[in-house]
Tab-separated table of N, CA, C and O in Angstrom:
chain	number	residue	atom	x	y	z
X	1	UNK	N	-221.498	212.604	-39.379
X	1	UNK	CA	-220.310	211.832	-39.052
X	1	UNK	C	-219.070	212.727	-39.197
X	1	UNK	O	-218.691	213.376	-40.172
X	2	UNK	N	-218.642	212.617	-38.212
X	2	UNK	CA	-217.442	213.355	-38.470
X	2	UNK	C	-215.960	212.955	-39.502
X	2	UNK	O	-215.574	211.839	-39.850
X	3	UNK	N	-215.424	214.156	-39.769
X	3	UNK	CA	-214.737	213.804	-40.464
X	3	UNK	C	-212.999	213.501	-40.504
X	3	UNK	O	-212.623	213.617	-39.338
X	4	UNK	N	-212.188	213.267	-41.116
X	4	UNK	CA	-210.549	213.074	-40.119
X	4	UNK	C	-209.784	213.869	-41.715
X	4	UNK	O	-209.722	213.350	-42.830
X	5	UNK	N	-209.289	215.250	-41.289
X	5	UNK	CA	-208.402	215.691	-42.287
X	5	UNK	C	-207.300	214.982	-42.223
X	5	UNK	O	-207.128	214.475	-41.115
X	6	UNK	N	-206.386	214.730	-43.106
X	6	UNK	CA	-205.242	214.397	-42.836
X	6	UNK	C	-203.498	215.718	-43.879
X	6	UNK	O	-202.284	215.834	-43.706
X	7	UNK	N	-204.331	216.208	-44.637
X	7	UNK	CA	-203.455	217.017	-45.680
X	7	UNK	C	-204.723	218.495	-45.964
X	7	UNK	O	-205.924	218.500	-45.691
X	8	UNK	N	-204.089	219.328	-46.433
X	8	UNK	CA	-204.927	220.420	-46.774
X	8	UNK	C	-204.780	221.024	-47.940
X	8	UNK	O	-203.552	221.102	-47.892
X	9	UNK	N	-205.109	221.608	-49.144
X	9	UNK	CA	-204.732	222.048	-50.406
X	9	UNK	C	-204.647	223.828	-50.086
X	9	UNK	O	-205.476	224.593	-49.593
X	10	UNK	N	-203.388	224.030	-50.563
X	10	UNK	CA	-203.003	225.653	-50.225
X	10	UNK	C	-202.619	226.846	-51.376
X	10	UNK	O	-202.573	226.456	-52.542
X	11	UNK	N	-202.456	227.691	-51.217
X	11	UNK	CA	-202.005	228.762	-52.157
X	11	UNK	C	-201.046	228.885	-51.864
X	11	UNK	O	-200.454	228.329	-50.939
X	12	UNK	N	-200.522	229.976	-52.910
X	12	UNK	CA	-198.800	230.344	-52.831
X	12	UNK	C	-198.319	231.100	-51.199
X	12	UNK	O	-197.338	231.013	-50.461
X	13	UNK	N	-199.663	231.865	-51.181
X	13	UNK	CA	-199.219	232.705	-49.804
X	13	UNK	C	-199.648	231.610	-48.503
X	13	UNK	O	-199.726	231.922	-47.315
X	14	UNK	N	-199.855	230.475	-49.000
X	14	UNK	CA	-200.737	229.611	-47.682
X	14	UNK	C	-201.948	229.344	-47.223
X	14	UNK	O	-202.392	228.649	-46.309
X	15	UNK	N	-202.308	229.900	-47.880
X	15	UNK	CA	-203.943	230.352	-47.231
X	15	UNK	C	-204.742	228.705	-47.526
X	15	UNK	O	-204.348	228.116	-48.532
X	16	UNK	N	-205.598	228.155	-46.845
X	16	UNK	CA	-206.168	227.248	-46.749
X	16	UNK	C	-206.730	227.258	-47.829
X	16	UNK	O	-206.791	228.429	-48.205
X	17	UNK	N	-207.574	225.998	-49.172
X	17	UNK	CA	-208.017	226.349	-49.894
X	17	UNK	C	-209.504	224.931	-50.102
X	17	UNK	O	-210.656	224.890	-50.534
X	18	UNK	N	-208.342	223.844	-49.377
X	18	UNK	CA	-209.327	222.527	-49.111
X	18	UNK	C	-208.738	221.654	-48.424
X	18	UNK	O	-207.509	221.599	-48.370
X	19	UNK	N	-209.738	220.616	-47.621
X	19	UNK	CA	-209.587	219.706	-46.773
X	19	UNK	C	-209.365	218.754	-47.771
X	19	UNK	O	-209.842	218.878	-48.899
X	20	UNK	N	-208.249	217.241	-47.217
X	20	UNK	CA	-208.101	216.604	-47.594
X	20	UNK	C	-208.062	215.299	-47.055
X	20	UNK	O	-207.583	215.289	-45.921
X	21	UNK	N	-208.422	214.139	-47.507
X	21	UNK	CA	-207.667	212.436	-47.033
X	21	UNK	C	-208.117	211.563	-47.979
X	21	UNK	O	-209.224	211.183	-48.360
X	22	UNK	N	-206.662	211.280	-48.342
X	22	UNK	CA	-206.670	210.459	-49.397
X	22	UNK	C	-207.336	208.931	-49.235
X	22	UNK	O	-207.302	208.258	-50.265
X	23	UNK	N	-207.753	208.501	-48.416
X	23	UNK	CA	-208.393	207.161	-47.446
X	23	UNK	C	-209.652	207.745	-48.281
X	23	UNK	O	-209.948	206.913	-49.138
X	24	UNK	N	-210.550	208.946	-48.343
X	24	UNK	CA	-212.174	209.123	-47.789
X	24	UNK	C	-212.532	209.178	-49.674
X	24	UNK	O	-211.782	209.367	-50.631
X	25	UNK	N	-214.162	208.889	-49.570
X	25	UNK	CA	-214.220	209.698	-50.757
X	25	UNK	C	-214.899	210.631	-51.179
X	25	UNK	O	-215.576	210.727	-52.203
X	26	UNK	N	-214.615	211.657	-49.975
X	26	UNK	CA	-215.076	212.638	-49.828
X	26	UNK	C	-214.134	214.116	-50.590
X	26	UNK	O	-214.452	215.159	-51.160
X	27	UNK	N	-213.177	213.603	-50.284
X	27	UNK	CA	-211.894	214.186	-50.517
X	27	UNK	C	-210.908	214.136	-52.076
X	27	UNK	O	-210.457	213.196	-52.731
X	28	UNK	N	-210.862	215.578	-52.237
X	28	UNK	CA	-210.647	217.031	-51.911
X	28	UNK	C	-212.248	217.425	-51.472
X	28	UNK	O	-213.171	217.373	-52.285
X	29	UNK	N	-212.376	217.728	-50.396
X	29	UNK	CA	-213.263	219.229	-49.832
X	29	UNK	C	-212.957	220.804	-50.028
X	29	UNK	O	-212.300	221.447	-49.210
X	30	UNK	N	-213.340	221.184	-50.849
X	30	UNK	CA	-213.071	222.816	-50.996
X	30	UNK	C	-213.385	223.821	-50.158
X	30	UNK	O	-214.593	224.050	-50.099
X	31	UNK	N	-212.882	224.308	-49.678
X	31	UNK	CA	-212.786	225.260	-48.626
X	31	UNK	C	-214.464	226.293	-48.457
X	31	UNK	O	-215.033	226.571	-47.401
X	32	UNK	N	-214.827	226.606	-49.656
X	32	UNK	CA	-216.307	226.966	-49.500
X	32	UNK	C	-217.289	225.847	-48.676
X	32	UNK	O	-218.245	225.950	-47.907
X	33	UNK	N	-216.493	224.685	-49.286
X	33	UNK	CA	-218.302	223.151	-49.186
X	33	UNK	C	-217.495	222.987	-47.854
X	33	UNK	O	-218.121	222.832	-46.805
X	34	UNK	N	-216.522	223.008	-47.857
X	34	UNK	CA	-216.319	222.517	-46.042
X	34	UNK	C	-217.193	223.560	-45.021
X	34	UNK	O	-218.047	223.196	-44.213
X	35	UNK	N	-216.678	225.180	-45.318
X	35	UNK	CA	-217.332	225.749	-44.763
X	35	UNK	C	-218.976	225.739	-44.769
X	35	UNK	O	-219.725	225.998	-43.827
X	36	UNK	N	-219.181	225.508	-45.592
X	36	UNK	CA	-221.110	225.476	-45.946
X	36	UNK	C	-221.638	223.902	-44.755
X	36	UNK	O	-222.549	223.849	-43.929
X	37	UNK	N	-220.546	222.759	-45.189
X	37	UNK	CA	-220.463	221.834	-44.579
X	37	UNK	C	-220.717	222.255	-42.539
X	37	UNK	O	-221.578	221.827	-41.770
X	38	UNK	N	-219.717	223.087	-42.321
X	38	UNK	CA	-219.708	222.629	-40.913
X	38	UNK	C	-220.855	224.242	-40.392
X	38	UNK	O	-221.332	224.342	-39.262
X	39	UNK	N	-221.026	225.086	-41.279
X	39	UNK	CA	-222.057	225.848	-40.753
X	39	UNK	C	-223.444	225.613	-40.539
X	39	UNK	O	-224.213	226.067	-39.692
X	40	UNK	N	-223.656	224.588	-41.738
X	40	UNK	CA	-225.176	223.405	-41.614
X	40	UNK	C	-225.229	222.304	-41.071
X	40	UNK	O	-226.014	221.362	-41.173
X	41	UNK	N	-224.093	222.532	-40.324
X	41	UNK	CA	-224.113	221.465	-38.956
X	41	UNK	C	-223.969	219.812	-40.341
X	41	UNK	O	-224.410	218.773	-39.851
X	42	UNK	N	-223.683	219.739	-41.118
X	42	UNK	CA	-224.055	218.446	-42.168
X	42	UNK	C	-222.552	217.599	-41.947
X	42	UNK	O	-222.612	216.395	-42.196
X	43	UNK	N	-221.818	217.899	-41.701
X	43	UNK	CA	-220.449	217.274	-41.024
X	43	UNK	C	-219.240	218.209	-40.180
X	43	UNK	O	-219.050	219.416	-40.333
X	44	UNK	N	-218.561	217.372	-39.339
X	44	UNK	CA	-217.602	218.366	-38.846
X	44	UNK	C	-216.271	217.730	-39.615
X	44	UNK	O	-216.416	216.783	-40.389
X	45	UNK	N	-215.279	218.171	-39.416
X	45	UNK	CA	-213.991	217.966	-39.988
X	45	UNK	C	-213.200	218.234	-38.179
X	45	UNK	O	-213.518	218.958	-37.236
X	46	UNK	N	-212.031	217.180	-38.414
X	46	UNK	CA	-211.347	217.166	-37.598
X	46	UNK	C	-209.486	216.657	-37.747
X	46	UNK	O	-209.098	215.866	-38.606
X	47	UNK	N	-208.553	217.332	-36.699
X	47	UNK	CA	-207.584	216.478	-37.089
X	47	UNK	C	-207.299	215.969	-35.737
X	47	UNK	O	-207.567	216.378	-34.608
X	48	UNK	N	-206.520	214.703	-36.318
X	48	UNK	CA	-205.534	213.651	-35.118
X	48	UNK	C	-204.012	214.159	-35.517
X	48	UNK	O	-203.329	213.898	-36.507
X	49	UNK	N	-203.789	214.858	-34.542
X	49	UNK	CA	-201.987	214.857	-34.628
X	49	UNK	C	-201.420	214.046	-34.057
X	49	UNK	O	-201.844	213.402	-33.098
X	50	UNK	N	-200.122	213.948	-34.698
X	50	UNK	CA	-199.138	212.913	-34.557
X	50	UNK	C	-199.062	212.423	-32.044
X	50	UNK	O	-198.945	211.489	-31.251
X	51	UNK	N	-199.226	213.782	-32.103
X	51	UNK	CA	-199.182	213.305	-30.278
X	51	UNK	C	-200.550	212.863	-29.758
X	51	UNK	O	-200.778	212.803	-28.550
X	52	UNK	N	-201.688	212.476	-30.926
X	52	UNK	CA	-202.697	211.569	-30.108
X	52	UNK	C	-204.387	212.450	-30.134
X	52	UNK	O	-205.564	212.110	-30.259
X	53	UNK	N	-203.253	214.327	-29.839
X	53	UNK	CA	-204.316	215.168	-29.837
X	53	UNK	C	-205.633	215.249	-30.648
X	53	UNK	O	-205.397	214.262	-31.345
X	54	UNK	N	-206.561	215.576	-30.986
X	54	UNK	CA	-207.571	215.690	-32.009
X	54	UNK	C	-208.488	216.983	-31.763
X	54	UNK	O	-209.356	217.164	-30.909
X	55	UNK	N	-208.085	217.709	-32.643
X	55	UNK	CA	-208.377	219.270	-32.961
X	55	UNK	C	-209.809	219.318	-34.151
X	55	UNK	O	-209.863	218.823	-35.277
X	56	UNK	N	-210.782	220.044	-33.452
X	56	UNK	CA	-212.052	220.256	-34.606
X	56	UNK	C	-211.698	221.488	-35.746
X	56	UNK	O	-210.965	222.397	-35.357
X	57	UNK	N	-211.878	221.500	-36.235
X	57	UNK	CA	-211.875	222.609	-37.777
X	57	UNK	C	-213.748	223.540	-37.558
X	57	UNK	O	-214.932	223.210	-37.491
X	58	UNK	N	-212.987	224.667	-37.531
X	58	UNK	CA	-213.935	225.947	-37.460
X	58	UNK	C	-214.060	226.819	-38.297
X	58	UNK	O	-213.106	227.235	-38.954
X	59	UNK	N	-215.067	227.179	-38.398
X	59	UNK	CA	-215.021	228.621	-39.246
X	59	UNK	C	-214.617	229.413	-38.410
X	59	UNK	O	-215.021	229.472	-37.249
X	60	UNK	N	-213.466	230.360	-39.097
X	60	UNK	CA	-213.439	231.765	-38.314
X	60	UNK	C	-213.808	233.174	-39.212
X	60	UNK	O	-213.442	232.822	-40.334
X	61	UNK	N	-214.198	234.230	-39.320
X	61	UNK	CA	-214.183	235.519	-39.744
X	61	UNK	C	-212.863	236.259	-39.377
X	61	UNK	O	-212.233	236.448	-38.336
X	62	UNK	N	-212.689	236.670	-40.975
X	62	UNK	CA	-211.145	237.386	-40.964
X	62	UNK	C	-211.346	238.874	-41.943
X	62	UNK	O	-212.256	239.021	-42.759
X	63	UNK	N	-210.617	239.572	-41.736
X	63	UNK	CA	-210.697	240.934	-42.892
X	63	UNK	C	-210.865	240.607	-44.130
X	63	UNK	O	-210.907	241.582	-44.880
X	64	UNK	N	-211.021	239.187	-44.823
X	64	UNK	CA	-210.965	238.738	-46.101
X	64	UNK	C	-212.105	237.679	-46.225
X	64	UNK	O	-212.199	236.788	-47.069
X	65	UNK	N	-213.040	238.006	-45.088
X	65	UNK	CA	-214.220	236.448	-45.159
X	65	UNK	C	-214.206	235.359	-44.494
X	65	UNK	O	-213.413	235.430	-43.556
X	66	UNK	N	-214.737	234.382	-44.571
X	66	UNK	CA	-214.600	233.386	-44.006
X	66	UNK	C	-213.344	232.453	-44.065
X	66	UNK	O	-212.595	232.738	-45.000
X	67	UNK	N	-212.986	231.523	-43.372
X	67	UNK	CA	-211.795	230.780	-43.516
X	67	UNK	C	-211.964	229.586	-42.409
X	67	UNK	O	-212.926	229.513	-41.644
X	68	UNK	N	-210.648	228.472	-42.457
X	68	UNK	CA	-211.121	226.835	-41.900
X	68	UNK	C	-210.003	227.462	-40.786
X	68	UNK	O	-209.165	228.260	-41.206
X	69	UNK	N	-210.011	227.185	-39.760
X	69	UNK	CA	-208.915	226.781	-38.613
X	69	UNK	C	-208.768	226.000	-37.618
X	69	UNK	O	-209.832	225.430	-37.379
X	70	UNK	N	-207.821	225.663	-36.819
X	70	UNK	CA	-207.898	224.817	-35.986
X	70	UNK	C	-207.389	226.075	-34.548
X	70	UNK	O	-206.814	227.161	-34.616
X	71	UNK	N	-207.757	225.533	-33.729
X	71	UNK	CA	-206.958	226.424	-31.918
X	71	UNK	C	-206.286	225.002	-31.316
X	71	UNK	O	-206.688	224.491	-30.271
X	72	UNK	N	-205.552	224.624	-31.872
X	72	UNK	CA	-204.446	223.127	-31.176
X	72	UNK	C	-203.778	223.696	-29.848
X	72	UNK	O	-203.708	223.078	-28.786
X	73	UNK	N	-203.257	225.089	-30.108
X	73	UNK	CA	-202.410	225.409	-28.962
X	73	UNK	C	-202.868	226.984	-28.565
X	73	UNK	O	-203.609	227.574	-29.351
X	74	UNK	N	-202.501	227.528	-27.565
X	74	UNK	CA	-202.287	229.250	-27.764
X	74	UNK	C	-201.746	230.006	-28.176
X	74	UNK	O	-201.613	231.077	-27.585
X	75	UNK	N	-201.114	229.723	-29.570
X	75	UNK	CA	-200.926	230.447	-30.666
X	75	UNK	C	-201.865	231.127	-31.482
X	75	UNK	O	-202.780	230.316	-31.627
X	76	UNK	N	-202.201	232.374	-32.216
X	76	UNK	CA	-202.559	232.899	-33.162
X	76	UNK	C	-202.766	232.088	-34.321
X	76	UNK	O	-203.746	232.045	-35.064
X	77	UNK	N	-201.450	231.307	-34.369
X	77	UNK	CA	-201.551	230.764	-35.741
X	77	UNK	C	-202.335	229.709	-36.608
X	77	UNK	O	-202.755	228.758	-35.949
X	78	UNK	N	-202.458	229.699	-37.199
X	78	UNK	CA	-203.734	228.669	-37.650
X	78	UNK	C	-202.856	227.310	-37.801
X	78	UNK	O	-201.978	227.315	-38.663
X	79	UNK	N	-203.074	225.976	-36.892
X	79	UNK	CA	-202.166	224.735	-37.329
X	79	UNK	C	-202.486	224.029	-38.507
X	79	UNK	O	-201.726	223.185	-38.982
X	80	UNK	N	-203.711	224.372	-39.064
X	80	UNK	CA	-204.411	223.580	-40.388
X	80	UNK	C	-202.772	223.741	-41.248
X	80	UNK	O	-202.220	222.802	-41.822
X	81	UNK	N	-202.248	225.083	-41.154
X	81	UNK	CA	-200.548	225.258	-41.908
X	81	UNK	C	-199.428	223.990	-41.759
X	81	UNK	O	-198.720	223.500	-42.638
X	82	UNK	N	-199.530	223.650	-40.350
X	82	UNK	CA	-198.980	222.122	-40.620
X	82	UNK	C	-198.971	221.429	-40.761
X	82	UNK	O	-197.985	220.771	-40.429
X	83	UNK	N	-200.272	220.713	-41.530
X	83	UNK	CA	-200.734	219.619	-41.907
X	83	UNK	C	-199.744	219.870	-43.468
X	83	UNK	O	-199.439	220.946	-43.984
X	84	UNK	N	-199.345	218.166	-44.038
X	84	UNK	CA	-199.030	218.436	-45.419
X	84	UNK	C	-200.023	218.780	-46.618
X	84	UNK	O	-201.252	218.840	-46.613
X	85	UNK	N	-199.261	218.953	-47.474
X	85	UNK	CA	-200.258	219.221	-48.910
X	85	UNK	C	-201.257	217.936	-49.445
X	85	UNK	O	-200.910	216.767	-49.274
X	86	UNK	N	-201.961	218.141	-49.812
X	86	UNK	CA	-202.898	216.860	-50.462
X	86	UNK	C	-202.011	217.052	-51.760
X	86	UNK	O	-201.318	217.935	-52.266
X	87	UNK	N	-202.439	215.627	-52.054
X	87	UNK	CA	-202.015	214.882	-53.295
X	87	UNK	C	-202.889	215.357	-54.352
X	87	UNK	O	-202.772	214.916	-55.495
């Protein structure tokens, strides 16, 4: 079943650290079990932005390991960054 992020838990420099929604009670997801999560196919994670859109959450490989992202637009940048902070 898929899943609906709504907030993400971050570090000082930003870096993704866990999925969040305060609704589930699944949540906090830690950034390892999410990843373990969507590589064993055992759930996906997804977001609904405010314009309707709905973006899946991926693993990507980076110079530092694995990590969660979204491709919302053709930017580089990872949008999981604009989601707010979890509670």
């Amino acid at each position: 079943m898929p899943r609906q992020v709504t907030a993400t838990q971050k570090d000082r420099d930003g870096d993704i650290l866990g999925l969040c929604n305060s609704r589930e009670s699944w949540s906090p997801r830690s950034k390892a079990n999410a990843i373990y999560d969507i590589e064993q196919r055992h759930h996906q994670y997804y977001v609904l932005w405010v314009d309707g859109m709905e973006t899946r959450i991926h693993v990507a490989n980076g110079r530092y390991g694995k990590y969660l992202r979204t491709d919302r637009d053709q930017t580089a940048r990872n949008n999981l960054d604009d989601l707010p902070d979890c509670y």
